[in-house]
Tab-separated table of C-alpha atoms in Angstrom:
chain	number	residue	atom	x	y	z
Z	6	MET	CA	28.031	38.513	22.160
Z	7	PHE	CA	25.972	41.302	20.639
Z	8	ALA	CA	27.812	44.459	19.407
Z	9	ASP	CA	27.316	47.601	21.382
Z	10	LYS	CA	26.378	50.989	19.897
Z	11	LYS	CA	29.719	52.769	20.723
Z	12	SER	CA	28.596	53.062	24.280
Z	13	SER	CA	30.598	55.174	26.656
Z	14	PHE	CA	29.555	52.975	29.570
Z	15	SER	CA	31.995	50.472	30.839
Z	16	PRO	CA	30.732	46.826	30.936
Z	17	ILE	CA	32.363	46.555	34.470
Z	18	GLU	CA	31.210	49.763	35.994
Z	19	PHE	CA	27.689	49.945	34.498
Z	20	PRO	CA	26.890	46.327	33.318
Z	21	MET	CA	23.016	46.828	32.951
Z	22	GLN	CA	23.406	50.061	30.970
Z	23	TRP	CA	26.146	48.440	28.758
Z	24	VAL	CA	23.850	45.469	28.007
Z	25	ALA	CA	20.848	47.710	27.366
Z	26	ASN	CA	22.920	49.519	24.809
Z	27	MET	CA	23.856	46.472	22.759
Z	28	ASP	CA	22.572	46.238	19.127
Z	29	VAL	CA	20.760	42.860	18.819
Z	30	ASP	CA	20.475	43.332	14.966
Z	31	VAL	CA	24.118	43.072	14.096
Z	32	GLN	CA	26.247	39.945	13.536
Z	33	PRO	CA	28.352	38.784	16.510
Z	34	LYS	CA	31.870	40.099	16.623
Z	35	ALA	CA	33.477	36.734	17.542
Z	36	ALA	CA	32.757	33.330	16.210
Z	37	ARG	CA	31.997	30.391	18.557
Z	38	LYS	CA	35.255	29.280	20.176
Z	39	THR	CA	33.977	26.185	21.922
Z	40	SER	CA	34.129	22.955	19.897
Z	41	ILE	CA	31.149	20.571	19.831
Z	42	ILE	CA	32.101	16.869	20.431
Z	43	CYS	CA	29.655	14.115	19.368
Z	44	THR	CA	29.901	10.505	20.447
Z	45	ILE	CA	28.956	8.321	17.455
Z	46	GLY	CA	26.750	5.309	18.223
Z	47	PRO	CA	24.845	2.918	16.017
Z	48	LYS	CA	21.954	5.231	15.288
Z	49	THR	CA	24.246	8.058	14.075
Z	50	ASN	CA	26.872	5.961	12.316
Z	51	LYS	CA	25.645	6.845	8.870
Z	52	VAL	CA	27.021	9.229	6.346
Z	53	GLU	CA	23.783	11.230	6.133
Z	54	LYS	CA	23.327	11.375	9.877
Z	55	LEU	CA	26.995	12.455	10.383
Z	56	THR	CA	26.498	15.145	7.653
Z	57	GLU	CA	23.475	16.430	9.554
Z	58	LEU	CA	25.605	16.645	12.758
Z	59	ILE	CA	28.256	18.511	10.804
Z	60	ASP	CA	25.557	21.024	9.521
Z	61	ALA	CA	24.267	21.408	13.191
Z	62	GLY	CA	27.702	22.401	14.429
Z	63	MET	CA	29.638	19.266	15.290
Z	64	ASN	CA	33.504	19.831	15.169
Z	65	ILE	CA	34.749	16.532	16.517
Z	66	VAL	CA	33.645	12.915	16.050
Z	67	ARG	CA	34.325	10.894	19.181
Z	68	MET	CA	34.784	7.130	19.069
Z	69	ASN	CA	34.196	5.476	22.446
Z	70	PHE	CA	36.434	2.454	22.741
Z	71	SER	CA	34.716	1.255	25.824
Z	72	HIS	CA	32.219	-0.273	23.484
Z	73	GLY	CA	32.279	-1.799	19.941
Z	74	ASP	CA	34.872	-3.722	18.110
Z	75	TYR	CA	37.435	-2.633	15.485
Z	76	ASP	CA	35.079	-3.369	12.519
Z	77	TYR	CA	32.570	-1.052	14.039
Z	78	HIS	CA	35.121	1.707	14.770
Z	79	LYS	CA	36.543	1.381	11.233
Z	80	SER	CA	33.001	1.926	9.835
Z	81	VAL	CA	32.726	5.153	11.972
Z	82	LEU	CA	35.934	6.381	10.540
Z	83	ASP	CA	34.999	5.718	6.993
Z	84	ASN	CA	31.427	7.292	7.345
Z	85	ALA	CA	32.876	10.388	9.260
Z	86	ARG	CA	35.451	10.948	6.517
Z	87	ALA	CA	32.802	10.552	3.804
Z	88	ALA	CA	30.573	13.074	5.587
Z	89	ALA	CA	33.470	15.539	6.031
Z	90	ALA	CA	34.312	15.255	2.341
Z	91	ALA	CA	30.665	16.240	1.609
Z	92	ARG	CA	31.253	19.479	3.527
Z	93	PRO	CA	34.733	20.656	2.342
Z	94	ASP	CA	34.261	24.042	4.011
Z	95	LYS	CA	34.220	22.544	7.497
Z	96	VAL	CA	37.136	21.124	9.418
Z	97	ILE	CA	36.164	17.972	11.270
Z	98	ALA	CA	38.442	16.190	13.724
Z	99	ILE	CA	38.131	12.551	14.825
Z	100	ALA	CA	38.876	11.619	18.555
Z	101	LEU	CA	39.719	8.233	19.854
Z	102	ASP	CA	38.652	7.871	23.421
Z	103	THR	CA	40.398	4.866	25.170
Z	104	LYS	CA	38.653	2.691	27.703
Z	105	GLY	CA	41.228	3.605	30.268
Z	106	PRO	CA	41.368	2.258	33.897
Z	107	GLU	CA	37.723	1.629	34.743
Z	108	ILE	CA	35.660	-0.944	36.849
Z	109	ARG	CA	32.365	-2.281	35.509
Z	110	THR	CA	29.601	-4.770	36.657
Z	111	GLY	CA	28.988	-8.031	34.902
Z	112	MET	CA	26.116	-9.123	32.801
Z	113	MET	CA	22.699	-9.553	34.338
Z	114	ALA	CA	21.138	-13.036	34.016
Z	115	ASN	CA	18.910	-12.908	30.885
Z	116	ASP	CA	20.232	-9.324	30.410
Z	117	THR	CA	17.401	-7.943	32.717
Z	118	GLU	CA	17.120	-5.013	35.034
Z	119	ILE	CA	16.837	-5.342	38.803
Z	120	ALA	CA	14.934	-2.795	40.953
Z	121	ILE	CA	16.957	-2.020	44.019
Z	122	THR	CA	15.406	-0.338	47.016
Z	123	LYS	CA	17.158	1.579	49.730
Z	124	GLY	CA	18.323	-0.814	52.424
Z	125	HIS	CA	18.709	-3.768	50.141
Z	126	GLU	CA	21.685	-5.932	50.955
Z	127	MET	CA	23.761	-7.937	48.406
Z	128	ASN	CA	27.236	-9.087	47.500
Z	129	PHE	CA	29.572	-7.397	45.009
Z	130	THR	CA	31.706	-10.456	44.023
Z	131	THR	CA	34.804	-10.935	41.960
Z	132	ASP	CA	33.990	-14.754	41.471
Z	133	ASP	CA	33.932	-15.298	37.698
Z	134	LYS	CA	31.025	-17.664	37.951
Z	135	TYR	CA	28.743	-14.631	38.322
Z	136	MET	CA	30.429	-12.820	35.394
Z	137	ASN	CA	27.414	-13.398	33.109
Z	138	ALA	CA	24.838	-14.377	35.785
Z	139	CYS	CA	24.367	-11.396	38.012
Z	140	ASP	CA	21.116	-11.143	40.126
Z	141	ALA	CA	19.705	-9.191	43.135
Z	142	GLU	CA	21.991	-11.285	45.546
Z	143	ASN	CA	25.292	-11.290	43.663
Z	144	MET	CA	26.652	-8.578	41.377
Z	145	TYR	CA	29.960	-9.287	39.579
Z	146	ILE	CA	32.639	-6.683	39.663
Z	147	ASP	CA	35.482	-6.948	37.203
Z	148	TYR	CA	38.120	-5.638	39.648
Z	149	LYS	CA	39.770	-8.608	41.394
Z	150	ASN	CA	41.347	-6.392	44.134
Z	151	LEU	CA	38.052	-4.859	45.186
Z	152	PRO	CA	37.938	-6.863	48.525
Z	153	LYS	CA	41.541	-5.880	49.313
Z	154	VAL	CA	41.453	-2.163	48.587
Z	155	ILE	CA	37.924	-1.274	49.834
Z	156	GLU	CA	37.330	-0.666	53.703
Z	157	VAL	CA	34.146	-1.290	55.579
Z	158	GLY	CA	32.129	1.886	55.815
Z	159	LYS	CA	33.237	3.146	52.393
Z	160	ALA	CA	31.020	3.949	49.525
Z	161	ILE	CA	30.670	2.252	46.140
Z	162	TYR	CA	28.895	4.062	43.322
Z	163	VAL	CA	27.332	2.239	40.365
Z	164	ASP	CA	26.144	3.627	37.130
Z	165	ASP	CA	27.973	6.994	37.417
Z	166	GLY	CA	26.671	7.520	40.901
Z	167	VAL	CA	22.990	6.717	40.136
Z	168	LEU	CA	23.223	3.970	42.814
Z	169	SER	CA	25.182	4.334	46.012
Z	170	PHE	CA	26.169	1.399	48.316
Z	171	LYS	CA	27.817	1.262	51.762
Z	172	VAL	CA	30.220	-1.523	52.460
Z	173	LEU	CA	29.057	-3.566	55.470
Z	174	SER	CA	31.633	-6.364	55.482
Z	175	LYS	CA	34.012	-8.147	53.131
Z	176	GLY	CA	35.399	-11.654	52.411
Z	177	GLU	CA	38.105	-13.143	50.200
Z	178	ASP	CA	36.201	-12.652	46.893
Z	179	PHE	CA	33.233	-10.490	47.838
Z	180	VAL	CA	32.009	-7.263	49.517
Z	181	ARG	CA	28.718	-7.160	51.433
Z	182	VAL	CA	27.015	-3.896	50.632
Z	183	GLN	CA	23.690	-2.038	51.419
Z	184	ALA	CA	21.876	0.219	48.955
Z	185	GLN	CA	21.644	3.762	50.008
Z	186	ASN	CA	18.990	4.782	47.521
Z	187	ASN	CA	16.438	3.332	45.065
Z	188	GLY	CA	17.394	2.503	41.496
Z	189	LYS	CA	17.943	-0.064	38.915
Z	190	LEU	CA	20.987	-2.372	38.275
Z	191	CYS	CA	21.874	-3.176	34.699
Z	192	SER	CA	24.622	-4.981	32.819
Z	193	LYS	CA	28.072	-3.396	32.336
Z	194	LYS	CA	27.611	-0.260	34.347
Z	195	GLY	CA	30.600	1.741	35.580
Z	196	VAL	CA	31.682	1.386	39.177
Z	197	ASN	CA	33.432	4.027	41.163
Z	198	LEU	CA	35.237	3.812	44.546
Z	199	PRO	CA	35.382	7.276	45.990
Z	200	LYS	CA	38.162	7.986	48.576
Z	201	THR	CA	39.578	4.471	47.862
Z	202	ALA	CA	42.997	4.011	46.255
Z	203	VAL	CA	42.845	1.615	43.417
Z	204	ASP	CA	45.870	-0.061	41.668
Z	205	LEU	CA	44.541	-0.151	38.101
Z	206	PRO	CA	47.120	0.423	35.380
Z	207	ALA	CA	47.037	3.790	33.709
Z	208	LEU	CA	47.437	2.107	30.280
Z	209	SER	CA	45.951	-1.405	29.737
Z	210	GLU	CA	46.928	-3.719	26.843
Z	211	LYS	CA	43.556	-3.026	25.398
Z	212	ASP	CA	44.383	0.736	25.353
Z	213	LYS	CA	47.703	0.054	23.721
Z	214	ASN	CA	46.019	-2.056	21.023
Z	215	ASP	CA	43.284	0.542	20.468
Z	216	LEU	CA	45.902	3.302	20.105
Z	217	ARG	CA	47.777	1.115	17.529
Z	218	PHE	CA	44.440	0.812	15.663
Z	219	GLY	CA	44.038	4.637	15.666
Z	220	VAL	CA	47.631	5.173	14.357
Z	221	GLU	CA	47.227	2.576	11.666
Z	222	ASN	CA	44.081	4.300	10.473
Z	223	GLY	CA	45.287	7.774	10.597
Z	224	VAL	CA	43.504	9.118	13.642
């Protein structure tokens, strides 16, 4: 916010006049109060890149435990601490974001992308034989209770809602769906079941192990 020139105008009663009287040449009265969180990936997991992010305003280094192994996350910790040591005047925090209760698609055959057009019908299956062999007819979903909890007519969102599907029918280990829009299906995308009660645990064994890793490494 710019400082005003001791204006007698109230910012509530005369907002335009109050803004017009602000002095744009003075330093702001208040520092930024919102922290900037940066998720670190392979391209930014270098001391020099992390230092650049700190210089650009990063306050918190986020480690996304939905991806990567412990060796990778340990390297993020080491590099972040080295970058923070190079900028002793800055306070840098490290956040561990657990995977949490989530549902994902399987791996596409040959790790390819599949173009989906509106009206396309396919199966969302919990059969493990499709776990690493998904195609335009069968997409593996890693939530075994999907056919039990979903109802015909309900929606299923894939890739944070980029693709929407309507449930047409269901069997013991599959759900028949119809695409409601165009898009692409890729490996390991998030799946959401709006207005459907799911029975996923709030804290999985993976989450517990990840939290132990964080404690052991001073996060």
